[in-house]
Amino acid sequence: MARTHFGCDACASPIAPIDPRVRCLECSEYDLCADCAVAERFTSPHTAAHQTLVFKMSGSSTTMGVAANTSIVYVSVAAQSSIPQKSPGSPLPALPPALERPTQHLRHMSMPQVLPELQRTSTASALSEIANQQMSSASPLSSPIAYSRPSLPTHMETSPQPQRHVRRALSVSSAGISRPQPQQNNSSPAVVAYTPPPCAGTFFVPSPANAYSAPAYTPPSRDAAYTPLSEPARGWGPFFAEDMSPTPVLTQLLDAIFAYLDTGRTGYLAPEAYSRFLVNQGCVGAENSWNANLTASLGKTKKEAADAALKRTYDALGVEHILRPRAPERPMSVRQPSLTRTLQTFGASFARALVSPPTAGSAMPVLTRAGFADVTAIALLTDPARAWVAFTRVLKMYALPLTRAWGLLPRDVLPAQADPQMLDRVARGTAAVKEQGGRERGERIVQNVFAVENAVAVAALASDTLSLVGNSVGYYSN
């Protein structure tokens, strides 16, 4: 069962589709979030020497990730001083054959970009100054991968050099951002307080008041009730647990169907999309509430009447949904009778009395992801045998990548009998829909009576007006 979101293998937190992600090209399915990649928090078997690919947008199981044009380089200050200087005109050294093979499939990767020269203030520490001068004196790397971490030499050049800065990974500790120093003589590594330059290009000395603290991660979600799954499914399994709660197999299958129906990637299903899903299952008549009520009535267009009926169904069953404005429909142009044209010569008020106003936009109920899962579970548990036939038809029609290798849908994924609690829920919902529909029909009858009375009054006024016109014409003709 494919994950909707990627997860960080170091801190086990989900990586949102719009957040950066670092993929190891040597480990199997190993991903890091931006915090763990920058802080060098790894778990076995991943190491800093592995080649990685950076995605500036992680993507998900339904959307492609966006690869970045940079790579993360884990290199100590001493490692750069040990790299031989490149003489002018000499070609760049080639990567070892073992590391060239992965790059054949990643031609969009490029060398780490060189950052612009940073300005320094008088508050920079001596260690930061020496480290930056040492980084500037080293030649640019020919590969984004570090092969070794030699110890720090005892002598460092402090002469000024043209400054070039390469993006480096920093580790995060409780005291702030720090750079790990290489060990010498089997001693424990010393961590010196260090902070990266702010956007203005200046260094500042960290203090407990402005020490860095990573904020709590909250993955973005359109649907608060929806939680992405962490373990993928490998094949068909029961759709419901013993307590009739959906299993991960059903949840991920409904996620795939929802993504297939949500062609606009809005995170919601419009009435047209859900009605098409029911039509694909073979639902006809009252089983497809929106399609069955697609008939214009007094004061409502076809879609407005269907939206109202579908909302009654959602409300009665307790299905989660929201209201979205529907674009107004253009009224049909009706040829006005000669009576209307005559009345228009005497004033616009007569014409407005006979011509219906244009239809205004209304609100349509759209399903959330949780609402779609709930209303589909209702159909599966009220008539499992028929639902199995309908889902087999839908899966064959949609050809989802998730279930393409799973084969035909077995019958035993659904219960043998209908769930009594779900049948009671549907019965109470149906009664509520009928009661509300009866009240609305009564209101429409009252509206029709008032409409007929208004029409009679307008017709009488029109008759008097025509008589007046006839008398006026006869008077002037004499």
mmCIF file of N, CA and C in Angstrom, residues 16-23 34 53-59 64-71:
data_model
loop_
_atom_site.group_PDB
_atom_site.id
_atom_site.type_symbol
_atom_site.label_atom_id
_atom_site.label_comp_id
_atom_site.label_asym_id
_atom_site.label_seq_id
_atom_site.Cartn_x
_atom_site.Cartn_y
_atom_site.Cartn_z
ATOM 1 N N ALA A 16 5.795 16.588 4.000
ATOM 2 C CA ALA A 16 4.690 17.111 3.197
ATOM 3 C C ALA A 16 5.104 17.217 1.730
ATOM 4 N N PRO A 17 4.142 17.094 0.798
ATOM 5 C CA PRO A 17 4.497 17.165 -0.628
ATOM 6 C C PRO A 17 5.158 18.470 -1.031
ATOM 7 N N ILE A 18 4.926 19.559 -0.300
ATOM 8 C CA ILE A 18 5.508 20.851 -0.679
ATOM 9 C C ILE A 18 6.810 21.128 0.050
ATOM 10 N N ASP A 19 7.251 20.220 0.924
ATOM 11 C CA ASP A 19 8.487 20.417 1.680
ATOM 12 C C ASP A 19 9.657 19.729 0.985
ATOM 13 N N PRO A 20 10.907 20.165 1.252
ATOM 14 C CA PRO A 20 12.072 19.528 0.633
ATOM 15 C C PRO A 20 12.262 18.102 1.149
ATOM 16 N N ARG A 21 12.911 17.292 0.326
ATOM 17 C CA ARG A 21 13.215 15.907 0.690
ATOM 18 C C ARG A 21 14.565 15.522 0.092
ATOM 19 N N VAL A 22 15.336 14.738 0.805
ATOM 20 C CA VAL A 22 16.646 14.278 0.354
ATOM 21 C C VAL A 22 16.576 12.767 0.219
ATOM 22 N N ARG A 23 16.824 12.230 -0.973
ATOM 23 C CA ARG A 23 16.759 10.794 -1.253
ATOM 24 C C ARG A 23 18.183 10.254 -1.414
ATOM 25 N N ALA A 34 14.333 17.893 5.526
ATOM 26 C CA ALA A 34 15.341 18.943 5.421
ATOM 27 C C ALA A 34 16.075 19.145 6.743
ATOM 28 N N LEU A 53 20.138 12.813 -3.628
ATOM 29 C CA LEU A 53 19.403 13.647 -4.577
ATOM 30 C C LEU A 53 18.434 14.517 -3.788
ATOM 31 N N VAL A 54 18.439 15.819 -4.062
ATOM 32 C CA VAL A 54 17.615 16.774 -3.324
ATOM 33 C C VAL A 54 16.370 17.102 -4.144
ATOM 34 N N PHE A 55 15.211 16.997 -3.522
ATOM 35 C CA PHE A 55 13.944 17.426 -4.113
ATOM 36 C C PHE A 55 13.492 18.683 -3.374
ATOM 37 N N LYS A 56 13.336 19.794 -4.105
ATOM 38 C CA LYS A 56 12.847 21.007 -3.439
ATOM 39 C C LYS A 56 11.361 20.921 -3.129
ATOM 40 N N MET A 57 10.639 20.026 -3.817
ATOM 41 C CA MET A 57 9.264 19.688 -3.449
ATOM 42 C C MET A 57 9.181 18.172 -3.421
ATOM 43 N N SER A 58 8.840 17.606 -2.262
ATOM 44 C CA SER A 58 8.935 16.167 -2.052
ATOM 45 C C SER A 58 8.031 15.386 -2.988
ATOM 46 N N GLY A 59 6.802 15.886 -3.186
ATOM 47 C CA GLY A 59 5.839 15.112 -3.952
ATOM 48 C C GLY A 59 5.198 14.046 -3.073
ATOM 49 N N MET A 64 4.294 14.078 -8.741
ATOM 50 C CA MET A 64 5.723 13.964 -8.962
ATOM 51 C C MET A 64 6.466 14.995 -8.122
ATOM 52 N N GLY A 65 7.630 14.598 -7.594
ATOM 53 C CA GLY A 65 8.483 15.533 -6.887
ATOM 54 C C GLY A 65 9.244 16.420 -7.860
ATOM 55 N N VAL A 66 9.704 17.563 -7.371
ATOM 56 C CA VAL A 66 10.462 18.521 -8.179
ATOM 57 C C VAL A 66 11.910 18.484 -7.710
ATOM 58 N N ALA A 67 12.807 18.007 -8.582
ATOM 59 C CA ALA A 67 14.212 17.889 -8.216
ATOM 60 C C ALA A 67 14.864 19.263 -8.176
ATOM 61 N N ALA A 68 15.766 19.428 -7.229
ATOM 62 C CA ALA A 68 16.492 20.684 -7.097
ATOM 63 C C ALA A 68 17.758 20.662 -7.951
ATOM 64 N N ASN A 69 18.344 21.834 -8.173
ATOM 65 C CA ASN A 69 19.571 21.955 -8.949
ATOM 66 C C ASN A 69 20.812 21.966 -8.069
ATOM 67 N N THR A 70 20.673 21.588 -6.820
ATOM 68 C CA THR A 70 21.792 21.587 -5.887
ATOM 69 C C THR A 70 21.881 20.242 -5.191
ATOM 70 N N SER A 71 23.009 19.996 -4.555
ATOM 71 C CA SER A 71 23.230 18.798 -3.766
ATOM 72 C C SER A 71 23.789 19.197 -2.410
#
